[in-house]
Short mmCIF file of C-alpha atoms and ligand atoms in Angstrom, two decimals:
data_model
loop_
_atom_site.label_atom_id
_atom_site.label_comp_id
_atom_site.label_asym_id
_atom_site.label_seq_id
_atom_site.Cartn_x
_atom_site.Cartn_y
_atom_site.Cartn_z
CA UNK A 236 24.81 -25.76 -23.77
CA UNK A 237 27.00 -28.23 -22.28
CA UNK A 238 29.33 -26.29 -19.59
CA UNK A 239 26.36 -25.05 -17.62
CA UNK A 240 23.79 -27.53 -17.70
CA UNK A 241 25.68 -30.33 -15.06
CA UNK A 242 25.03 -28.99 -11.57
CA UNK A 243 24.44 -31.12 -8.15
CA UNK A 244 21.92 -29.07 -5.63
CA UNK A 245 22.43 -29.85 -1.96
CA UNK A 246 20.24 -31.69 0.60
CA UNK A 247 17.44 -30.00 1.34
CA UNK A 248 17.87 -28.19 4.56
CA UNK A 249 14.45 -26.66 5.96
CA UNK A 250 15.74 -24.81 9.21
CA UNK A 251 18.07 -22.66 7.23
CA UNK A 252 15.76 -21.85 4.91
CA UNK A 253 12.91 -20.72 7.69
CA UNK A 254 16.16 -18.73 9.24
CA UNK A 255 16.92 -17.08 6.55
CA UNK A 256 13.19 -16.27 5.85
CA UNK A 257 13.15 -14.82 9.43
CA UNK A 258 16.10 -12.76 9.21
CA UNK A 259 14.98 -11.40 5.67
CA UNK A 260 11.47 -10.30 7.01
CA UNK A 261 12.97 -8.27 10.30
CA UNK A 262 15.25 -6.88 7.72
CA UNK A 263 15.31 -6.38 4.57
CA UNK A 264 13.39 -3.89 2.79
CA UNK A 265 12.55 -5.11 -0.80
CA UNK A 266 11.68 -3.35 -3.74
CA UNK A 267 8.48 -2.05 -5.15
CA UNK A 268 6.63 -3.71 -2.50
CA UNK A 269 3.98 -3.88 0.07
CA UNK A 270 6.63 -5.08 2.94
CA UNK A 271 3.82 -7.11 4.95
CA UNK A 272 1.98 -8.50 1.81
CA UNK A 273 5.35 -10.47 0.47
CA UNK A 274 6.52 -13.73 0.90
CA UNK A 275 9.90 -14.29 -0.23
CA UNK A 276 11.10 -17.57 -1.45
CA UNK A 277 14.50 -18.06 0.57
CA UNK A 278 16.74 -18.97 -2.04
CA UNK A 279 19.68 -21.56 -1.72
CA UNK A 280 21.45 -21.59 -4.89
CA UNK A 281 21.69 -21.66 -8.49
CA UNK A 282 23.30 -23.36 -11.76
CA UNK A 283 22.90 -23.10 -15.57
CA UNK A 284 19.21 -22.77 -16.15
CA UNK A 285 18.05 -23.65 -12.92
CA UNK A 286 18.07 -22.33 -9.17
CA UNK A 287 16.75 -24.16 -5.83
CA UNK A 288 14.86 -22.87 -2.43
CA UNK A 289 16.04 -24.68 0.88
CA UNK A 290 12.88 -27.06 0.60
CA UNK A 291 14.67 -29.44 -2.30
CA UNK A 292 12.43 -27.39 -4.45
CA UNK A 293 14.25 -26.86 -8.13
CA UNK A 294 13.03 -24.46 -10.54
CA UNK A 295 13.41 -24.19 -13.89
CA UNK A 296 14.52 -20.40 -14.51
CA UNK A 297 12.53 -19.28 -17.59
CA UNK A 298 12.79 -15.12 -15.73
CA UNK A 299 16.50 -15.29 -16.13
CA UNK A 300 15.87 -13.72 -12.36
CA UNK A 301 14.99 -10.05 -13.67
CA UNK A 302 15.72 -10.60 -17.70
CA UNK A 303 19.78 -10.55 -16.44
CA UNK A 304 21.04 -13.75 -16.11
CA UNK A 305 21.92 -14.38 -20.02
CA UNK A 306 24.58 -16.85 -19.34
CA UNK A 307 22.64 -19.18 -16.81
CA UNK A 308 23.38 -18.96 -13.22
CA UNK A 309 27.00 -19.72 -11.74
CA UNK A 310 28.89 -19.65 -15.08
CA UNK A 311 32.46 -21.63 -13.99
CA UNK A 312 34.52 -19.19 -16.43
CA UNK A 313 32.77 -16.06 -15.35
CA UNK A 314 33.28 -16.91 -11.64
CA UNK A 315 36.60 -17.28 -12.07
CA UNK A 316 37.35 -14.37 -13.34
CA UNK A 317 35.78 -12.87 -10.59
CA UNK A 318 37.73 -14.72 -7.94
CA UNK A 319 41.23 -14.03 -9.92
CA UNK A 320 40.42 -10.06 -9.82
CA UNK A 321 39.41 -10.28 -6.26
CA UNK A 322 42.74 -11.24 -5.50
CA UNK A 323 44.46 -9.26 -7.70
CA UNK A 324 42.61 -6.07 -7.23
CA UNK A 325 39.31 -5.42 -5.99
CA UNK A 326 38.52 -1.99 -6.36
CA UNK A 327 40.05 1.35 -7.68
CA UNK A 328 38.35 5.09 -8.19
CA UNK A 329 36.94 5.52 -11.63
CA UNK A 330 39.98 7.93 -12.37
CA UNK A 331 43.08 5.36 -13.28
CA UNK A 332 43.86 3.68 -16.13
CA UNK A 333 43.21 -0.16 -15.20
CA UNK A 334 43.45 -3.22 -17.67
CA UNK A 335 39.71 -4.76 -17.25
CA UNK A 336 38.27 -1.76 -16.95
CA UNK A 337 39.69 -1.04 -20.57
CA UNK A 338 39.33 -3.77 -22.19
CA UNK A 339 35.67 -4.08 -21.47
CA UNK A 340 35.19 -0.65 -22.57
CA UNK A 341 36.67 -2.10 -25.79
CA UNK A 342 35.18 -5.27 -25.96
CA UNK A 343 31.80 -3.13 -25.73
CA UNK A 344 32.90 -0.75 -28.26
CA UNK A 345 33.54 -3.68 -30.32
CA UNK A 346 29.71 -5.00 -30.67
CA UNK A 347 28.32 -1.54 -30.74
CA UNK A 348 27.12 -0.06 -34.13
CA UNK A 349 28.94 2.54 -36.01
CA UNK A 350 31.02 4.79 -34.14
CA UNK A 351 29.38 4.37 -30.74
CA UNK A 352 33.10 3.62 -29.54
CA UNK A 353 33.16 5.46 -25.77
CA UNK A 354 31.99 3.75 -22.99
CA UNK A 355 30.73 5.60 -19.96
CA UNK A 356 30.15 3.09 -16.92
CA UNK A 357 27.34 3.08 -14.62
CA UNK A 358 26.41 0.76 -11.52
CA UNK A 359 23.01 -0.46 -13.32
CA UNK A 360 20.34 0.35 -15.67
CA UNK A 361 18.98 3.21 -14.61
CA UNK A 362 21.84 5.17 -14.07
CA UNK A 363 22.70 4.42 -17.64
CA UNK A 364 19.59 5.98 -18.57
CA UNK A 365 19.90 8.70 -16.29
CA UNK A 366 23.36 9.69 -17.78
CA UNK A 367 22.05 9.34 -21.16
CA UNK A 368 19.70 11.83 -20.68
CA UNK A 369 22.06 14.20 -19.19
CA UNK A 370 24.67 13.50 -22.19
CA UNK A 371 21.84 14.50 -24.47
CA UNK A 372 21.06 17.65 -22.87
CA UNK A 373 24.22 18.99 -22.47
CA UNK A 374 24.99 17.79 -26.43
CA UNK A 375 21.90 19.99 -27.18
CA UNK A 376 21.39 22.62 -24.72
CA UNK A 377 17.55 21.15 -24.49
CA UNK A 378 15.46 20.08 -21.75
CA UNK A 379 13.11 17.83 -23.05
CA UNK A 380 13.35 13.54 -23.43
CA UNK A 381 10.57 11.93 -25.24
CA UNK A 382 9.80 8.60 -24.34
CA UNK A 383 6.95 5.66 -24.57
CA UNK A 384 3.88 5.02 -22.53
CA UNK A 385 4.48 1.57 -22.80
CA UNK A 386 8.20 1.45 -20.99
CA UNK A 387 10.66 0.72 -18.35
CA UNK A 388 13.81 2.14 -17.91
CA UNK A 389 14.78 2.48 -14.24
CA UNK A 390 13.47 3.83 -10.85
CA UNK A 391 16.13 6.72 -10.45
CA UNK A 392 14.52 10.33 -10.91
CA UNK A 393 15.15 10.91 -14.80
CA UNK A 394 14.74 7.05 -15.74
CA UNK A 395 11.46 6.83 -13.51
CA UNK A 396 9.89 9.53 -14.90
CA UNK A 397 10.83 8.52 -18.58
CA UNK A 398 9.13 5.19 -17.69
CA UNK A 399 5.64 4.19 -19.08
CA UNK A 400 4.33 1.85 -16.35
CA UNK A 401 2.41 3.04 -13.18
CA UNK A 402 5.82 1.94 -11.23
CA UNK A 403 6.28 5.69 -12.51
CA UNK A 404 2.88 7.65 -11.13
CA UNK A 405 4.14 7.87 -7.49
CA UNK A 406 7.28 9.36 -8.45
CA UNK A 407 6.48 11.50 -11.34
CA UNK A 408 7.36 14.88 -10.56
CA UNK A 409 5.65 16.73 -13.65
CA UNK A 410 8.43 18.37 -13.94
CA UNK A 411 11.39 16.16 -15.42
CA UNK A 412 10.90 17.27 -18.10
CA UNK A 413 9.59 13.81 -19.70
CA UNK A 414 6.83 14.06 -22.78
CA UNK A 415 5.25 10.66 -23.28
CA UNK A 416 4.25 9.52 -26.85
CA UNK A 417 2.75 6.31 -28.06
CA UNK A 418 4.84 3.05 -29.82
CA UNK A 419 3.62 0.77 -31.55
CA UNK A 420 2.18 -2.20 -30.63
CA UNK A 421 -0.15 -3.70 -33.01
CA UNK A 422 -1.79 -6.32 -31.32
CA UNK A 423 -3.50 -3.09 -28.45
CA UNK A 424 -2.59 -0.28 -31.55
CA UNK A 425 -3.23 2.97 -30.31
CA UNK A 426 -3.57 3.85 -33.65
CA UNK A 427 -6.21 1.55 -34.50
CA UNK A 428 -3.92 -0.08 -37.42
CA UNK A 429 -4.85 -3.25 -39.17
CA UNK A 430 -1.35 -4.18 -40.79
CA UNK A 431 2.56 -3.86 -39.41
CA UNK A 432 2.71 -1.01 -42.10
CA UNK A 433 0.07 0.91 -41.10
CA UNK A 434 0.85 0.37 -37.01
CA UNK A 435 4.86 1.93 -38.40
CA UNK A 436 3.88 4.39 -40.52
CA UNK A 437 0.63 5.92 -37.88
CA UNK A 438 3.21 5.55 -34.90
CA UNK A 439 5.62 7.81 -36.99
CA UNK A 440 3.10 10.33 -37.85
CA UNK A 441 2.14 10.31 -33.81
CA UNK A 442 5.62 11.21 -33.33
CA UNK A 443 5.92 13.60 -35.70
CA UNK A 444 3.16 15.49 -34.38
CA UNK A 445 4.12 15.25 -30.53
CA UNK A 446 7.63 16.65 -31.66
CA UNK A 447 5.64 19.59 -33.85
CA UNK A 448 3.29 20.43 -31.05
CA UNK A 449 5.99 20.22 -28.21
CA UNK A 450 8.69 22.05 -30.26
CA UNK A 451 11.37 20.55 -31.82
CA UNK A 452 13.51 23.01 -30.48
CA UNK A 453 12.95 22.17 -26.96
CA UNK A 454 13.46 18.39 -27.22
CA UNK A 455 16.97 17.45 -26.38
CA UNK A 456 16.62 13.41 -26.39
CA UNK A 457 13.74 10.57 -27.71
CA UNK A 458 14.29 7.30 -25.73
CA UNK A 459 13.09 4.09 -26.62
CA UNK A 460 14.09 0.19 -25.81
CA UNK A 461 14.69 -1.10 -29.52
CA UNK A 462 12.53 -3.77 -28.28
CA UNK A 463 10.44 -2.74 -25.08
CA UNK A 464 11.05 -5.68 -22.24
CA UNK A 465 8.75 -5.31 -19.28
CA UNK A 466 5.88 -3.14 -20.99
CA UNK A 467 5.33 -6.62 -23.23
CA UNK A 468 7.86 -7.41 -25.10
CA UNK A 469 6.89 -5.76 -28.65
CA UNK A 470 9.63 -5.96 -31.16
CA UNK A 471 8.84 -2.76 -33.01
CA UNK A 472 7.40 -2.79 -37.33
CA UNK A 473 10.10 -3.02 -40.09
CA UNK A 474 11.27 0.68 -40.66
CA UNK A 475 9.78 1.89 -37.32
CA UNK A 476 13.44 1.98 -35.67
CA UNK A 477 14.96 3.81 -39.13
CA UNK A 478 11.96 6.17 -39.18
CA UNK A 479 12.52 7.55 -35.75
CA UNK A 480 16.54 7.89 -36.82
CA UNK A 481 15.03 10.11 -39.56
CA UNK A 482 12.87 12.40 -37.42
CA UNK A 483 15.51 12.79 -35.14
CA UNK A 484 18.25 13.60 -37.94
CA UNK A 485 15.71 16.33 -39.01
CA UNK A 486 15.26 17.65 -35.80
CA UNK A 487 19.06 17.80 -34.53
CA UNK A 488 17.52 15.33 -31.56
CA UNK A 489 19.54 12.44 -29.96
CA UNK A 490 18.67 9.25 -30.27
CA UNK A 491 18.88 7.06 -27.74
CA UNK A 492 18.16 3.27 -27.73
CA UNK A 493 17.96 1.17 -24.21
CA UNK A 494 18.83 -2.00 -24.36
CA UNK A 495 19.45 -2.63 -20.34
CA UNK A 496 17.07 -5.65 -21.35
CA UNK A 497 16.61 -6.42 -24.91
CA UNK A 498 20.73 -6.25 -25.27
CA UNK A 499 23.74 -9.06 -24.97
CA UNK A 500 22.25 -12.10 -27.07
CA UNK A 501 18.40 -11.69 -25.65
CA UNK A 502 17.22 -11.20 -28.93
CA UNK A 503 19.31 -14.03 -30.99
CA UNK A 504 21.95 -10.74 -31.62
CA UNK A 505 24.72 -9.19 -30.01
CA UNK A 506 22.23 -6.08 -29.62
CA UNK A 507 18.76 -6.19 -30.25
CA UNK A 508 18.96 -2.76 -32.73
CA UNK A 509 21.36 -5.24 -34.79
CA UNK A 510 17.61 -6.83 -36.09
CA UNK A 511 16.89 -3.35 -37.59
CA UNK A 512 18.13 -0.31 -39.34
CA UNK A 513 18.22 1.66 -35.80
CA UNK A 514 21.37 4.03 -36.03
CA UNK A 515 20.79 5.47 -32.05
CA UNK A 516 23.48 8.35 -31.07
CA UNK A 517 23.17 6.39 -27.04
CA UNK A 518 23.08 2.86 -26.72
CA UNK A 519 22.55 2.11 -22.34
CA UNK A 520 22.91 -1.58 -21.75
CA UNK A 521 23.22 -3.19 -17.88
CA UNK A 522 21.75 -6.62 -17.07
CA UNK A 523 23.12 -9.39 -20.07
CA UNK A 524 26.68 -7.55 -20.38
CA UNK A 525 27.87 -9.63 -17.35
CA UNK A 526 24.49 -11.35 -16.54
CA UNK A 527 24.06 -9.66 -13.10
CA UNK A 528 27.09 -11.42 -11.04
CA UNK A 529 28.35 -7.81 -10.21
CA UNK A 530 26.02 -4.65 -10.58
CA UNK A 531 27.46 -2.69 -13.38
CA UNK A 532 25.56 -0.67 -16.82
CA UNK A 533 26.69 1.65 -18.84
CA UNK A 534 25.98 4.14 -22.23
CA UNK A 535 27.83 3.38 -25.02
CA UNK A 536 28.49 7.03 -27.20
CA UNK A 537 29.16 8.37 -30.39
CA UNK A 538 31.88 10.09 -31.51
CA UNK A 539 30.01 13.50 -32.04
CA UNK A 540 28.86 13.12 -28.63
CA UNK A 541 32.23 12.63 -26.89
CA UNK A 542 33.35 15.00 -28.74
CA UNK A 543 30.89 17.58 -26.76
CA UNK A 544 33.09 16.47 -23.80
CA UNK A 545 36.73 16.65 -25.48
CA UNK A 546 37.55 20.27 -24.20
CA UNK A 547 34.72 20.88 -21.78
CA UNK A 548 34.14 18.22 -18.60
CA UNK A 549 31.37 15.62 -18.25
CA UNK A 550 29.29 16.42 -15.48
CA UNK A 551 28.41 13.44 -14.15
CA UNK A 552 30.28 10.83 -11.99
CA UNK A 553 30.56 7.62 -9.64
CA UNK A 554 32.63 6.26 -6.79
CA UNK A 555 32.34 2.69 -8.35
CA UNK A 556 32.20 3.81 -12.65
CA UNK A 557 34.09 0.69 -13.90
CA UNK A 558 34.67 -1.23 -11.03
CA UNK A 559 37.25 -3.59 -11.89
CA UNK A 560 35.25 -6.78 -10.39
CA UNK A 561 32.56 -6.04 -12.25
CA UNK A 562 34.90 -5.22 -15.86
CA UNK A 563 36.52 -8.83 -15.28
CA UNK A 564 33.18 -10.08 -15.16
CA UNK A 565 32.05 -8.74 -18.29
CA UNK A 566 35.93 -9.36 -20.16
CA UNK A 567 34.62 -12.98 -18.99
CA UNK A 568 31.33 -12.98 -20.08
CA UNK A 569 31.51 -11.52 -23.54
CA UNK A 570 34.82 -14.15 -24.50
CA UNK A 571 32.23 -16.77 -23.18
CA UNK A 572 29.78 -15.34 -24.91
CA UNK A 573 31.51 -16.17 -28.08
CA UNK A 574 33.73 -18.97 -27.29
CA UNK A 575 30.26 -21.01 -26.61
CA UNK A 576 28.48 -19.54 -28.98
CA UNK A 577 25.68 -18.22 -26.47
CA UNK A 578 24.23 -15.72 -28.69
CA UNK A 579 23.63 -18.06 -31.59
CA UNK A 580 22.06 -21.02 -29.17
CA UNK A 581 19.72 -17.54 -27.98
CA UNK A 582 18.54 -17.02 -31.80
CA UNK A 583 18.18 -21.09 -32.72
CA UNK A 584 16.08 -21.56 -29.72
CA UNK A 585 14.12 -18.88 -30.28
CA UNK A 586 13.44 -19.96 -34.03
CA UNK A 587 13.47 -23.70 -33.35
CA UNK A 588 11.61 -24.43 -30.60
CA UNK A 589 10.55 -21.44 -28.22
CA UNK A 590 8.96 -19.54 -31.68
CA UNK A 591 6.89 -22.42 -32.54
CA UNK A 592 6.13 -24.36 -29.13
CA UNK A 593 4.67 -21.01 -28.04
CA UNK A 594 2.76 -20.59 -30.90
CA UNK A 595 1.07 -23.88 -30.74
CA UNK A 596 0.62 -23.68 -27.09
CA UNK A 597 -1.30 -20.82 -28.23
CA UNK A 598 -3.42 -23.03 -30.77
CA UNK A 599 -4.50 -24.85 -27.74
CA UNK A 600 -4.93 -22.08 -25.03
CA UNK A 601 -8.24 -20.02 -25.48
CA UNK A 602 -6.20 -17.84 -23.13
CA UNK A 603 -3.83 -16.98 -25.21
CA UNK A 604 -4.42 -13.77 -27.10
CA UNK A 605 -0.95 -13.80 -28.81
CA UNK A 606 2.71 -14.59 -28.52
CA UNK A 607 5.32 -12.31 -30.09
CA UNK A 608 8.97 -12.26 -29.40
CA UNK A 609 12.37 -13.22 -30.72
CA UNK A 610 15.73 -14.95 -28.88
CA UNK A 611 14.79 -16.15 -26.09
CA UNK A 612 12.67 -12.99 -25.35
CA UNK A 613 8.81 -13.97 -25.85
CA UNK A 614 5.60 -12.90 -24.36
CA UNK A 615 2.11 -14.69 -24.07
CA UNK A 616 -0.24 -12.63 -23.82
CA UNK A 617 -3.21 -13.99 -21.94
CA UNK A 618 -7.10 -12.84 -22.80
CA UNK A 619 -10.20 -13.61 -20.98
CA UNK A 620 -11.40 -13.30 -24.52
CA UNK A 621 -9.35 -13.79 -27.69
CA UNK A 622 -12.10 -11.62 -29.75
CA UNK A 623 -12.01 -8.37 -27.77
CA UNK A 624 -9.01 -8.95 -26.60
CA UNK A 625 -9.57 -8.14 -22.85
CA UNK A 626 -6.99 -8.83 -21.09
CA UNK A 627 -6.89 -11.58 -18.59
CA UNK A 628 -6.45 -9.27 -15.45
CA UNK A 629 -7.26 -5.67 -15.76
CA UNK A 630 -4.46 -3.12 -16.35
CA UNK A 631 -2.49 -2.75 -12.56
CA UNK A 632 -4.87 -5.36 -11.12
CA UNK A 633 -3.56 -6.56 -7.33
CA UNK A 634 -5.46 -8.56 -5.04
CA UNK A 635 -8.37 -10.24 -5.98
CA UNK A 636 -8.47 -8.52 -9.22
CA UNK A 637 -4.97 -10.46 -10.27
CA UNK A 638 -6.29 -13.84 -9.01
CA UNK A 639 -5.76 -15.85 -12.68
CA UNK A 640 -2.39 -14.72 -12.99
CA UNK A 641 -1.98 -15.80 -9.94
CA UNK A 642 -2.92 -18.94 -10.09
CA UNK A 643 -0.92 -19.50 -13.37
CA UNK A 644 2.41 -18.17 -11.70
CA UNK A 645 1.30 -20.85 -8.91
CA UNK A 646 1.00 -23.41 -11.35
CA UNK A 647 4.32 -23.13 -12.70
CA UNK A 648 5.94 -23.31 -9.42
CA UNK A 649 4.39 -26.25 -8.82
CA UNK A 650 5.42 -27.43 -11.44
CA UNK A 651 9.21 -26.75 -10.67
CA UNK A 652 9.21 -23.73 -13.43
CA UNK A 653 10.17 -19.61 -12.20
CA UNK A 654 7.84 -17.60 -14.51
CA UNK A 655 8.17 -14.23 -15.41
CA UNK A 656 4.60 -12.27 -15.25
CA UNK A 657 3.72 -8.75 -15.78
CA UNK A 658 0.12 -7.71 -16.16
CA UNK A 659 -1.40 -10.07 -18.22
CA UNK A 660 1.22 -11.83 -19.69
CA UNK A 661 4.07 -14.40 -18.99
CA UNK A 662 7.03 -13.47 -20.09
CA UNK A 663 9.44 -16.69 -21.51
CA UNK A 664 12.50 -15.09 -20.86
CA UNK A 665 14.85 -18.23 -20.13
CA UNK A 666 18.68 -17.39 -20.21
CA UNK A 667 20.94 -17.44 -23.48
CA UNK A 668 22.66 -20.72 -22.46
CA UNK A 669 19.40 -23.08 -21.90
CA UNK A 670 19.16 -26.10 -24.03
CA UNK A 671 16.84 -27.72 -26.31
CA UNK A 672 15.65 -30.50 -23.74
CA UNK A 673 15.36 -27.59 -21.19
CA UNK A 674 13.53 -25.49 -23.55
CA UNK A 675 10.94 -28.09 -23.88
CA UNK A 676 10.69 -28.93 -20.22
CA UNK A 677 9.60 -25.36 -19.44
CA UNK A 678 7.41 -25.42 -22.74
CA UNK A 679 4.97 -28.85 -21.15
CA UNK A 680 5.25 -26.63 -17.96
CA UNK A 681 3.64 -23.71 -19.65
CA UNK A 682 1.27 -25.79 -21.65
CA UNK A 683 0.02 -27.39 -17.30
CA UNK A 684 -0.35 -23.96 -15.97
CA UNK A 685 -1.79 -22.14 -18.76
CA UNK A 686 -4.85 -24.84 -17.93
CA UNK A 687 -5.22 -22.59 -14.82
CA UNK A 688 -5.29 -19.43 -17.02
CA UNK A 689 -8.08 -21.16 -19.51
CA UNK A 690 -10.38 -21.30 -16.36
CA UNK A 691 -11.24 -17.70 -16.05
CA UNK A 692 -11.67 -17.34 -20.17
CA UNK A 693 -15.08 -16.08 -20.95
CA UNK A 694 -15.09 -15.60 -24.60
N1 PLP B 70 16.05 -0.01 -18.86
C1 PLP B 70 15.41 -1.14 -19.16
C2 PLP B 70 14.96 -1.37 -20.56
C3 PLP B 70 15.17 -2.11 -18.17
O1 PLP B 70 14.51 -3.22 -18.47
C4 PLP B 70 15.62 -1.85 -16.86
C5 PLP B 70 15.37 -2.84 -15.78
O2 PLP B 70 14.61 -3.76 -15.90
C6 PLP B 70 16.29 -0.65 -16.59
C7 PLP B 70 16.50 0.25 -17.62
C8 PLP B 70 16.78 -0.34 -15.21
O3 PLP B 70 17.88 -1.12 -14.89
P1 PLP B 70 18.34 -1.30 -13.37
O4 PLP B 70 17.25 -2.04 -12.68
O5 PLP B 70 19.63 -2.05 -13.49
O6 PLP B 70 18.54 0.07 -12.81
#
């Protein structure tokens, strides 16, 4: 992409990157961490697909910082339209009737499927899901959400305890109400499935069978990210996505389908549901919808739900639902979207060169167990042995224990690329707007640091 890719960093400049450092540490209190055992990289600036410390260190940004930044960093048109609503009107309570706010509502609507045409905004992700959840329980007049072992979808109380990653076990309450059931995932199938079909139609029976046992008339909502981000990145069988739509149908359940991550030209598509038969009542999306440059999410609803809420009030609320900074952003970022053409460069990178540069890397890595992905939303998955399939560090390894990915990650830096890693796997998670020449950059970066990763195979 041509607008983003030009960019000039400044001089390195050491001394304000150590007092920035300083001022962080006494300070700042940073998420999901061990505050003495971090090291934060002090962070200078960013543009298109890359950003740069204070050091004269550049990196090539294949996280897209936390899966958000879809339209590269510093996007000219995007800023802009942030500076031209600060000026015009910063901020207003969620109650008026305000022009951005509106017309990103229908700009949303637009790209939505079927008649998922109201658009409730949120400050982020999780409060997406969180509102979701309480949509679908007042809808139903049922207290139970199903969701996947292998998930993420926020850290406030409902989306934390609907999440399927040990980010989740210090929070859970046991009593949110939250009944976890397994996807699939054939590569680790819980099912012990040899085919796609088998891994679809198993993981539907599973369901089934969770829903009998719990009671079907107890379960208000099932949640699932039409393709799961941070648990691996697993885009889900042919007919899985249609078959839950069925159960639910049967069952008088809402469906709900988070795409905080997987949504806004990630997966080569407006949404990543568009890749599938997927129908969802919910749709919560954050992150890609403005890439990030102001906090906002939101749950996009169908017309049967809002009609639950015609004569009797929502229950639910914030100060900041819609801010209008925020709304110009994403009026900004979805025209740009389009005008560039950001979600088709998202799907021809993926097929052209991301697809199959992974999958040779993988030809040449015994570390590499197996990439998956679409877009520009791809994991490796890296094995200390490609036969049994162990993975390269154990499940929640720290420490010691997650010494090769840490290496690897180190590697990359190095090597002037930002890697995303979870577990045992790097995710390639570049933003929407990277180019071909970029692409490959990261791509002979990979193929350097996964040498690091081959060291500690043992199969
Ligand atoms: N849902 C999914 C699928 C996500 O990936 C995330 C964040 O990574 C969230 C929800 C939570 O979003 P936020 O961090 O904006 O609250």
């Amino acid at each position: 992409m041509s607008t983003n890719s030009a960019y000039s960093a400044p001089a390195p400049d050491p001394a304000t990157g150590a007092a920035v450092k300083a001022t962080d540490r006494a300070h700042v209190f940073h998420s999901w961490s061990a505050q003495a055992l971090i090291d934060p990289a002090a962070i200078a600036g960013g543009q298109g697909s890359y950003f740069w410390d204070y050091d004269g260190n550049r990196y090539l940004d294949f996280s897209s910082q936390l899966v958000n930044t879809n339209i590269g960093h510093q996007h000219p048109k995007v800023v802009a339209a942030i500076q031209e609503q600060a000026a015009k009107m910063c901020t207003i309570a969620p109650g008026f009737a305000v022009d951005v706010r509106a017309e990103a509502a229908r700009l949303i609507a637009e790209r939505t499927p079927g008649d998922l045409d109201k658009i409730f905004f949120t400050n982020g992700g999780a409060e997406a899901v969180e509102n979701a959840v309480r949509m679908a329980r007042v809808h139903t007049g049922r207290p139970k959400v199903l969701s996947a072992y292998r998930s993420y979808h926020g850290a406030t109380n409902a989306a934390i305890n609907l999440t399927g990653d040990p980010r989740r076990w210090a929070s859970d309450s046991a009593s949110a109400g939250v009944v976890h059931f397994w996807s699939p995932f054939l590569y680790r199938s819980p099912f012990h499935a040899e085919t796609e079909e088998q891994e679809c139609e198993r993981a539907l029976r599973h369901l089934e069978d969770t829903i009998a046992f719990e009671g079907p008339q107890t379960i208000a909502a099932i949640i699932l990210e039409s393709v799961p981000g941070t648990a691996g990145i697993m885009p889900p069988p042919p007919g899985y996505l249609a078959g839950v739509r069925e159960i639910c149908d049967r069952h008088g359940i809402v469906f709900v389908l988070d795409e905080v991550m997987a949504g806004f030209g990630r997966t080569g598509r407006w949404f990543a549901l568009d890749h599938w038969d997927a129908r969802p009542d919910l749709v919560t999306f954050a992150k890609g919808v403005n890439s990030g440059y102001v906090p906002i999410g939101g749950v996009a609803i169908s017309a049967e739900i809002a009609a639950t809420f015609d004569e009797r009030p929502y229950p639910g609320g914030l100060t900041y639902s819609g801010h209008p900074l925020a709304c110009a952003s994403i009026v900004a970022t979805l025209h740009t979207m389009a005008d560039e053409g950001i979600v088709e460069n998202a799907a021809t990178i993926g097929e052209q060169v991301l697809g199959p540069g992974l999958r040779e890397l993988a030809e040449r890595h015994p570390s590499v167990g197996e990439v998956r992905g679409l877009g520009v939303f791809w994991a490796v998955e890296l094995v200390r042995d490609r036969k049994t399939r162990e993975p390269l560090v154990p499940y929640n390894a720290s420490g010691a224990a997650n010494q090769p990915m840490a290496e690897f990650a180190a590697a990359a830096k190095r090597a002037g690329l930002w890697p995303a890693v979870n577990m045992n796997r790097t995710h390639v998670v570049p933003p929407c707007t990277i180019s071909e020449s970029e692409a490959k950059d990261g791509l002979a970066i990979l193929d350097e640091a996964l040498t690091a990763a081959d060291a500690h195979v043992t199969g």
